[in-house]
mmCIF file of C-alpha atoms and ligand atoms in Angstrom:
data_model
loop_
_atom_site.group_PDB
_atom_site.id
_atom_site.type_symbol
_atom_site.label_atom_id
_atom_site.label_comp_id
_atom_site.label_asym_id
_atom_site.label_seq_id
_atom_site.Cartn_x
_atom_site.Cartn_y
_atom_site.Cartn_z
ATOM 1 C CA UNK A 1 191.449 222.388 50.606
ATOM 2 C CA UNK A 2 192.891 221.438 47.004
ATOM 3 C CA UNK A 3 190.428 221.186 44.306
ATOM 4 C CA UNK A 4 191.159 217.539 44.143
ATOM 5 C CA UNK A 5 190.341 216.806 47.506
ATOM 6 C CA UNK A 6 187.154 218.835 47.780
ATOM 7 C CA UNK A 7 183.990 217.077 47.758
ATOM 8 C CA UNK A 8 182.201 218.493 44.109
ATOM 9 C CA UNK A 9 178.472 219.551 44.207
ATOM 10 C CA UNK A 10 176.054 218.910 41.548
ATOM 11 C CA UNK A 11 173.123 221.246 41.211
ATOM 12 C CA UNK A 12 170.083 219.619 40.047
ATOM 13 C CA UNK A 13 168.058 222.210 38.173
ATOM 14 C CA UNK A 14 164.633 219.825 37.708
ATOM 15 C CA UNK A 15 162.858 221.780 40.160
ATOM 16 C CA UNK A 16 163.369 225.569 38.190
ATOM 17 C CA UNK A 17 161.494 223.536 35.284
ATOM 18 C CA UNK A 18 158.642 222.447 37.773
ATOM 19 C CA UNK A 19 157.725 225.949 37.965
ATOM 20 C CA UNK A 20 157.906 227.156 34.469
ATOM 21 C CA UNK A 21 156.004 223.794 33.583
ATOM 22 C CA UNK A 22 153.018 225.015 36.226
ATOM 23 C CA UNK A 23 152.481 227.882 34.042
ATOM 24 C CA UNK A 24 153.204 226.491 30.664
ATOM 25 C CA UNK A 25 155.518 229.510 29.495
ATOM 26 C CA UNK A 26 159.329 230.169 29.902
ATOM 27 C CA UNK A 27 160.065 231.659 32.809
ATOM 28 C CA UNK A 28 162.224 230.776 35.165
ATOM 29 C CA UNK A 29 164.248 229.226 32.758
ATOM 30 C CA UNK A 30 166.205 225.963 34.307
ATOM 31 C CA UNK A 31 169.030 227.437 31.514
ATOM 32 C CA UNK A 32 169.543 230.502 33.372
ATOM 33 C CA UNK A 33 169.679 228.927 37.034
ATOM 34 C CA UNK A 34 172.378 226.755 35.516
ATOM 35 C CA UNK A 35 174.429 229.431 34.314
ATOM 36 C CA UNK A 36 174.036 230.846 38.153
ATOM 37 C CA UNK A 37 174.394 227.790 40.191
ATOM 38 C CA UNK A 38 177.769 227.574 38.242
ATOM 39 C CA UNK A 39 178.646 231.118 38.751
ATOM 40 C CA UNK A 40 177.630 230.843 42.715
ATOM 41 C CA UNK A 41 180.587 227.640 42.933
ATOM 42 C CA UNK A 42 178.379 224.432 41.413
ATOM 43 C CA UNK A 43 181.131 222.384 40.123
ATOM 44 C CA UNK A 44 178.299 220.373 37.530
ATOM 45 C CA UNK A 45 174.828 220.337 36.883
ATOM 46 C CA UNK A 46 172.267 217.212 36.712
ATOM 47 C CA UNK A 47 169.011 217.110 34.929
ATOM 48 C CA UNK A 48 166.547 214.750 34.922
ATOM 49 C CA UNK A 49 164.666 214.269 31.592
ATOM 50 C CA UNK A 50 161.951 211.852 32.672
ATOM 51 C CA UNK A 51 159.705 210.146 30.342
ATOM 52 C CA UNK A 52 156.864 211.939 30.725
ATOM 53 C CA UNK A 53 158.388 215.162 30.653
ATOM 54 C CA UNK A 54 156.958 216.831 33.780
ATOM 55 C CA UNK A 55 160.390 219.103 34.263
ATOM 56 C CA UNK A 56 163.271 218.958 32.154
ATOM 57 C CA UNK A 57 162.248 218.743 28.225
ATOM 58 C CA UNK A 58 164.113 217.820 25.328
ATOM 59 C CA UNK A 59 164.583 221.301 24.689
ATOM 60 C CA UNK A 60 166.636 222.307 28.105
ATOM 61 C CA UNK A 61 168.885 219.167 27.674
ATOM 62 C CA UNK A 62 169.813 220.513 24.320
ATOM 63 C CA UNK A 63 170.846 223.813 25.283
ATOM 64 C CA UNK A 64 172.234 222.435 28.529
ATOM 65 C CA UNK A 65 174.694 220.334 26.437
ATOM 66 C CA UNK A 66 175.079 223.225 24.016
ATOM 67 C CA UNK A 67 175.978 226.082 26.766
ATOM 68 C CA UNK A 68 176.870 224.245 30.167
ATOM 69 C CA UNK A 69 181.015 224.784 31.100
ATOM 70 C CA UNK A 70 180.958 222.948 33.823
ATOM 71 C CA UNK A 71 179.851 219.006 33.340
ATOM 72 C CA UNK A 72 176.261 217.991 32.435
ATOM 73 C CA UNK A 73 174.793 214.893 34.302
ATOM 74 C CA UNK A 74 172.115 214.002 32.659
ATOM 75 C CA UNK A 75 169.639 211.733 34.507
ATOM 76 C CA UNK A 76 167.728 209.347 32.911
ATOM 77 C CA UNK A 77 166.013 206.151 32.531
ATOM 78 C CA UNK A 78 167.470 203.387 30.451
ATOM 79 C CA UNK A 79 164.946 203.399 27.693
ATOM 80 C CA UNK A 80 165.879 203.625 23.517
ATOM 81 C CA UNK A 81 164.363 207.116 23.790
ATOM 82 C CA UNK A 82 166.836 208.588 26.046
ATOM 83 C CA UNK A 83 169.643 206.625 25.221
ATOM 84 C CA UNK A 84 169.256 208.006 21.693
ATOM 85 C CA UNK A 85 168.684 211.604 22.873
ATOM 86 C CA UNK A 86 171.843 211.193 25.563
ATOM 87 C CA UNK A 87 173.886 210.049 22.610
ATOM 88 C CA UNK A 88 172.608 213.416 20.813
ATOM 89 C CA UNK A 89 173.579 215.374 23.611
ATOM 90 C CA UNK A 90 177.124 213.911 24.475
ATOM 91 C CA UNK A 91 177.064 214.902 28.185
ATOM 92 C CA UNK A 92 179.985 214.397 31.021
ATOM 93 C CA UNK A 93 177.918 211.685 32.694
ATOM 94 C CA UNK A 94 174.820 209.568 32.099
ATOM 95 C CA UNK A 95 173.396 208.881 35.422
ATOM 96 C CA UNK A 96 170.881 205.471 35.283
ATOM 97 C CA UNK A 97 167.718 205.892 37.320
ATOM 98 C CA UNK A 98 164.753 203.455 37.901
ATOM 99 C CA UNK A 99 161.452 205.694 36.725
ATOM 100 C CA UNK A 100 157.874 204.824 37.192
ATOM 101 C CA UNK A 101 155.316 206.848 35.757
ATOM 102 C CA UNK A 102 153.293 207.071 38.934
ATOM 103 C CA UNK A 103 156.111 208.065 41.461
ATOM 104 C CA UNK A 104 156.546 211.529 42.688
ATOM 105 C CA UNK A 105 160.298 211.215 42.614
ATOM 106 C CA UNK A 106 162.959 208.719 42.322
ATOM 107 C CA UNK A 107 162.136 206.396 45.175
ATOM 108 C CA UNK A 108 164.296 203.670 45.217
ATOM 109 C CA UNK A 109 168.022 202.445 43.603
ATOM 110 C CA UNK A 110 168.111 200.635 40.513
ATOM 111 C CA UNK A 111 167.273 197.043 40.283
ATOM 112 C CA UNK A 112 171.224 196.238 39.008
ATOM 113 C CA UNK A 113 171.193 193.052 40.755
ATOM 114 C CA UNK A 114 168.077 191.665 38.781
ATOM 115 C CA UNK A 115 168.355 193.746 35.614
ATOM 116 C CA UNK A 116 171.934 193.527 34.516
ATOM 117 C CA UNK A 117 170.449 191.912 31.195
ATOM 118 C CA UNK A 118 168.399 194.734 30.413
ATOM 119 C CA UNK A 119 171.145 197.458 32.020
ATOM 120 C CA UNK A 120 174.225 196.326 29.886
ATOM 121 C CA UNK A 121 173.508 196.944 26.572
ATOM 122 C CA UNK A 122 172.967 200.671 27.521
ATOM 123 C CA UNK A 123 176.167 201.121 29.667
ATOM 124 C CA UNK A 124 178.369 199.409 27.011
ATOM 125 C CA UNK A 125 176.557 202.041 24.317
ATOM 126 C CA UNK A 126 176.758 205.465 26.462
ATOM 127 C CA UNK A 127 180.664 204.137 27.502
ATOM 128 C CA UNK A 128 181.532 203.720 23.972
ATOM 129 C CA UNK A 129 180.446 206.983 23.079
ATOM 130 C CA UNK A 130 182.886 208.306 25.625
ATOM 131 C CA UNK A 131 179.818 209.445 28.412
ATOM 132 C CA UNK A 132 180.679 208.048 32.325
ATOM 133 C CA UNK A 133 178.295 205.977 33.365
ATOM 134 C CA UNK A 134 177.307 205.803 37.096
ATOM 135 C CA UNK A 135 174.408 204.028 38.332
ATOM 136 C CA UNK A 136 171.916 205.113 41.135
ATOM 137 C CA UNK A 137 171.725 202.588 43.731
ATOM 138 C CA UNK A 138 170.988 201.726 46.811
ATOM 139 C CA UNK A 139 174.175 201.190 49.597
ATOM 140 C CA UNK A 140 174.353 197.716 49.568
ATOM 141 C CA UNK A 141 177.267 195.549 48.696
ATOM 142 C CA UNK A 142 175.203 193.773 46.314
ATOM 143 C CA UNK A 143 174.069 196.659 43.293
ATOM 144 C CA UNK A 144 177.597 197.555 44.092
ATOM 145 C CA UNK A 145 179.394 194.684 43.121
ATOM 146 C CA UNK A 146 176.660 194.047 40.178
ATOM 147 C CA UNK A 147 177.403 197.835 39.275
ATOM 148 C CA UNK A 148 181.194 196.910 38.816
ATOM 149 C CA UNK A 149 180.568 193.816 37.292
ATOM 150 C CA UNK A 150 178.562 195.786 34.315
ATOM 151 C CA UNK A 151 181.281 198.148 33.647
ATOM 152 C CA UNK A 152 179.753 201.531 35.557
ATOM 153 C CA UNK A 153 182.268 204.289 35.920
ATOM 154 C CA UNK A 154 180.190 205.026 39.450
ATOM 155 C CA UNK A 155 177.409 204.660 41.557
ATOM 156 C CA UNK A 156 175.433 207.294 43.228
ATOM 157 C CA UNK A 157 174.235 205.755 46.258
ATOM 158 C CA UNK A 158 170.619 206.994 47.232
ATOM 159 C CA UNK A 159 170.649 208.966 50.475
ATOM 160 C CA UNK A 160 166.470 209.164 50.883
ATOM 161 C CA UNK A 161 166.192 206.793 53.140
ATOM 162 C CA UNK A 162 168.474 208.073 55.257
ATOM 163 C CA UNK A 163 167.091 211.326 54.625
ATOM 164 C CA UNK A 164 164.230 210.389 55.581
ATOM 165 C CA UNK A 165 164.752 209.356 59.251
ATOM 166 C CA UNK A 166 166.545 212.221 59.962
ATOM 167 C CA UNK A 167 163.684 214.808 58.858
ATOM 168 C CA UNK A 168 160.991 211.774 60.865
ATOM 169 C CA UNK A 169 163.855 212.629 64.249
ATOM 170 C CA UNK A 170 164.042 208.475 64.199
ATOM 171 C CA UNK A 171 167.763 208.608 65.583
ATOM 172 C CA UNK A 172 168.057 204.668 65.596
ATOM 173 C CA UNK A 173 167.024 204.252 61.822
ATOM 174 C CA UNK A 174 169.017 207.226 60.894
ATOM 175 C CA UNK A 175 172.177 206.216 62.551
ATOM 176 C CA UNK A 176 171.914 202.549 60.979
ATOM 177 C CA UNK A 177 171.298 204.172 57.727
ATOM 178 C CA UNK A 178 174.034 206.562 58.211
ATOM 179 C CA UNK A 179 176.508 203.709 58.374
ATOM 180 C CA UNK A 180 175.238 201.709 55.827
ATOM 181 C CA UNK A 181 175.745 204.654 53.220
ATOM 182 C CA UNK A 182 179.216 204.946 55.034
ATOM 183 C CA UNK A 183 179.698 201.223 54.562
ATOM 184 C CA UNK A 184 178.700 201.582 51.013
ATOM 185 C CA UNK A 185 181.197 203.855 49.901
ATOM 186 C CA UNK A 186 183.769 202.431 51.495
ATOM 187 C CA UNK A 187 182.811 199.059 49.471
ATOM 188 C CA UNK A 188 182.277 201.264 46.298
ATOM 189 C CA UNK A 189 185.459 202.900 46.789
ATOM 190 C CA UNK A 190 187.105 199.576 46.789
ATOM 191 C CA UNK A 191 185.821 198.300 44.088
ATOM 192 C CA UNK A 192 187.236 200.787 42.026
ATOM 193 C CA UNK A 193 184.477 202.796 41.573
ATOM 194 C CA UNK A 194 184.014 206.481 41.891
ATOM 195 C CA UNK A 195 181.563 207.353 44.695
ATOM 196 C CA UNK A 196 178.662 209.954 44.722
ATOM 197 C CA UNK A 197 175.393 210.284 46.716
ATOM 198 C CA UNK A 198 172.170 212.089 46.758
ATOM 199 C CA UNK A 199 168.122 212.347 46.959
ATOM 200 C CA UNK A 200 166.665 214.341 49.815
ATOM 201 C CA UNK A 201 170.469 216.265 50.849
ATOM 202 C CA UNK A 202 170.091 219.687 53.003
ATOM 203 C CA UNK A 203 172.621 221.548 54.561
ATOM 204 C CA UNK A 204 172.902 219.001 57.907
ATOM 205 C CA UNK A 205 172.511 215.749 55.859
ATOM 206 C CA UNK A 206 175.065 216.914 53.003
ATOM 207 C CA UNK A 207 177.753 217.995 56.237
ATOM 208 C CA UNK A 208 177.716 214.745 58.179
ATOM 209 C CA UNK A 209 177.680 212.965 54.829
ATOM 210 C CA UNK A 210 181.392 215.029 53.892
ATOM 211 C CA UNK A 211 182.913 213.231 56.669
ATOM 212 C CA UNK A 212 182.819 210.271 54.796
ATOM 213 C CA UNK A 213 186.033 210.345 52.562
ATOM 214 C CA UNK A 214 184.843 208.385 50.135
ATOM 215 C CA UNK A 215 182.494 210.207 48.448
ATOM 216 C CA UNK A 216 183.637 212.799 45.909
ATOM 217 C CA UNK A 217 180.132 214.503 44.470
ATOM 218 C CA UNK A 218 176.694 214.900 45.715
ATOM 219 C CA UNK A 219 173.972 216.177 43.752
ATOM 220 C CA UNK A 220 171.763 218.093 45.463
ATOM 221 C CA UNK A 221 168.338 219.634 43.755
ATOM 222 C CA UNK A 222 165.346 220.092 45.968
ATOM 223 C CA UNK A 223 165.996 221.433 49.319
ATOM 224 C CA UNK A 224 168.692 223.894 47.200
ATOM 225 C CA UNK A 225 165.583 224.955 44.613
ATOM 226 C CA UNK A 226 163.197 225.571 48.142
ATOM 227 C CA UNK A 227 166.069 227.638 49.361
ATOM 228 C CA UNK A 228 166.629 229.569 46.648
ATOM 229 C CA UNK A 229 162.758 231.098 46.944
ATOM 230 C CA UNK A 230 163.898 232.691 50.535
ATOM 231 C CA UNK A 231 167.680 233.882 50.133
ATOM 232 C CA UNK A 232 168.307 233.125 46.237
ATOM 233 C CA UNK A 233 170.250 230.382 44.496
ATOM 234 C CA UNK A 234 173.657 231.725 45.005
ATOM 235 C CA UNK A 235 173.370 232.538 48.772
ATOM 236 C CA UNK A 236 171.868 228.750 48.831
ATOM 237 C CA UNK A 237 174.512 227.115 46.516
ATOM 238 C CA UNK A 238 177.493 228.910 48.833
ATOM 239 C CA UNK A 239 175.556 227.916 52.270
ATOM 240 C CA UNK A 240 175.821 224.507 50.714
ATOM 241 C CA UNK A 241 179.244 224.664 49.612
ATOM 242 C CA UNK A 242 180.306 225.850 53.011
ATOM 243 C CA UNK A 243 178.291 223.203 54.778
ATOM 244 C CA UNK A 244 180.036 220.634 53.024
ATOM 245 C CA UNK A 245 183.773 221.665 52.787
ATOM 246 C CA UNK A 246 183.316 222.214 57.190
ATOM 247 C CA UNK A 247 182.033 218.391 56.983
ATOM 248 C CA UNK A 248 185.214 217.542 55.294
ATOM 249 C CA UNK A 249 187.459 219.427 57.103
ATOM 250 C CA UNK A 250 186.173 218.241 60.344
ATOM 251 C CA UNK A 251 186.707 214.522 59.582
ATOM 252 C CA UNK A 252 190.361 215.128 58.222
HETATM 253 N N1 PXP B 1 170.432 212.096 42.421
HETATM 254 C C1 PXP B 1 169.497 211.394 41.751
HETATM 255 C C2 PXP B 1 169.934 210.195 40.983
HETATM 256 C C3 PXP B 1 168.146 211.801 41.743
HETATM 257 O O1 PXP B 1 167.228 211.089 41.062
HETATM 258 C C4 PXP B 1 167.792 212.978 42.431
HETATM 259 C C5 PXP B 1 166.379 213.441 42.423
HETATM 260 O O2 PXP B 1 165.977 213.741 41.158
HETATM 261 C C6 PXP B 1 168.802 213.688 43.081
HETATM 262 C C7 PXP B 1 170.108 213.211 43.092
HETATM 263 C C8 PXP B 1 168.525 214.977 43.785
HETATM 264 O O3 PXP B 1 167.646 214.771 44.832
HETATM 265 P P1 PXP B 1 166.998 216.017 45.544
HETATM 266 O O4 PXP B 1 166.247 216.783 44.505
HETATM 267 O O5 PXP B 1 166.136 215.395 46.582
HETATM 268 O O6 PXP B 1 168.134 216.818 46.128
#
């Protein structure tokens, strides 16, 4: 498979902080599992600097920007805090996420459709300073249009839900919510707009979701992190990589 047609992974290194930040000292250093997911085949890293700072801090998204090769996506809410440190730490990609303080993780797409006032201002300024914007949504025809109509590069369409049903073994809800991500990129895709998806991928999810041409990057943290404890990240980053390239190949 050319480079160009292989589906890029993402490795989202959040999770490495999580467990430095339950001890308070340095180690494992989300720095270091960068440099190694890259090294074991990760084409680009994403890192989530959330407001209250319970993983990534300031500091890591410094040095990430300072040290990464590959692209940084960096994750965050659109707040003058982060736009100002994003604009500090020029990554590839800025990738918009809804945040509330009480959630355990990202649970739902941005609210494009009702908060393209508030959005705007923040793509136009990240754009300008030459980032790529792409918006985490959910696969609906509606954030998608609203996500072109504001000027995102792409949209990451949120796969938990899907996810979701698949881990709960509901076959009708995962099936419906297959083919509304599938529907979804194919919208995206025609809108102009690059295509990437994630939240909740594992090696089964991330496969069947390669068969669907449109997308061209998932970004894949958790399940890869929980791996890493039993065979290490880059036995878990190439299962991935595998898993996803025989998804591809299958539906060409
Ligand atoms: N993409 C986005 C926009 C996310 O917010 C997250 C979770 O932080 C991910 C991808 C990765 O999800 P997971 O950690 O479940 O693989």
């Amino acid at each position: 498979m050319s480079a160009r047609e292989r589906l890029r992974l993402g490795v989202n290194i959040d999770h490495v902080a999580t467990v430095r930040n339950a001890r308070g000292g340095a180690r494992p250093d989300p720095i270091r599992a960068a440099h190694l997911a890259i090294a074991a085949g990760a084409d680009g890293i994403t890192a989530h600097l959330r407001e209250d700072r319970r993983h990534i801090r300031d500091a890591d998204m410094a040095r990430l920007g300072a040290e990464l090769t590959k692209p940084l996506n960096f994750e965050m809410a659109a707040t003058q805090e982060m736009l100002a440190i994003a604009l500090r730490t020029k990554p590839h990609a800025c990738c918009l996420v809804p945040e509330k303080r009480e959630e355990r993780t990202t649970e739902g797409g941005l609210d494009v459709v009702g908060g393209q006032n508030h959005l705007k201002p923040f793509i136009a300024a990240l754009r300008e300073a030459g980032i790529r914007v792409s918006l985490f949504i959910e696969p609906d025809r509606a954030p998608i249009e609203a996500s072109r109509h504001l000027g995102a590069d792409i949209v990451e369409l949120h796969t938990g839900t899907w996810c979701h049903a698949v881990e709960a073994g509901d076959s009708a809800r995962a099936e419906a919510e297959f083919r509304r991500l599938a529907e979804g990129a194919r919208i995206a895709a025609e809108a102009g707009l690059e295509v990437h998806a994630g939240h909740g991928l594992d090696y089964e999810t991330a496969e069947r979701l390669a068969s669907v041409l449109e997308f061209v990057e998932f970004n894949i943290g958790h399940f890869l992190m929980g791996e890493a404890m039993f065979v290490g990240l880059p036995q878990a980053i190439a299962t991935m990589r595998q898993a996803m390239d025989r998804g591809r190949i299958a539906a060409r």
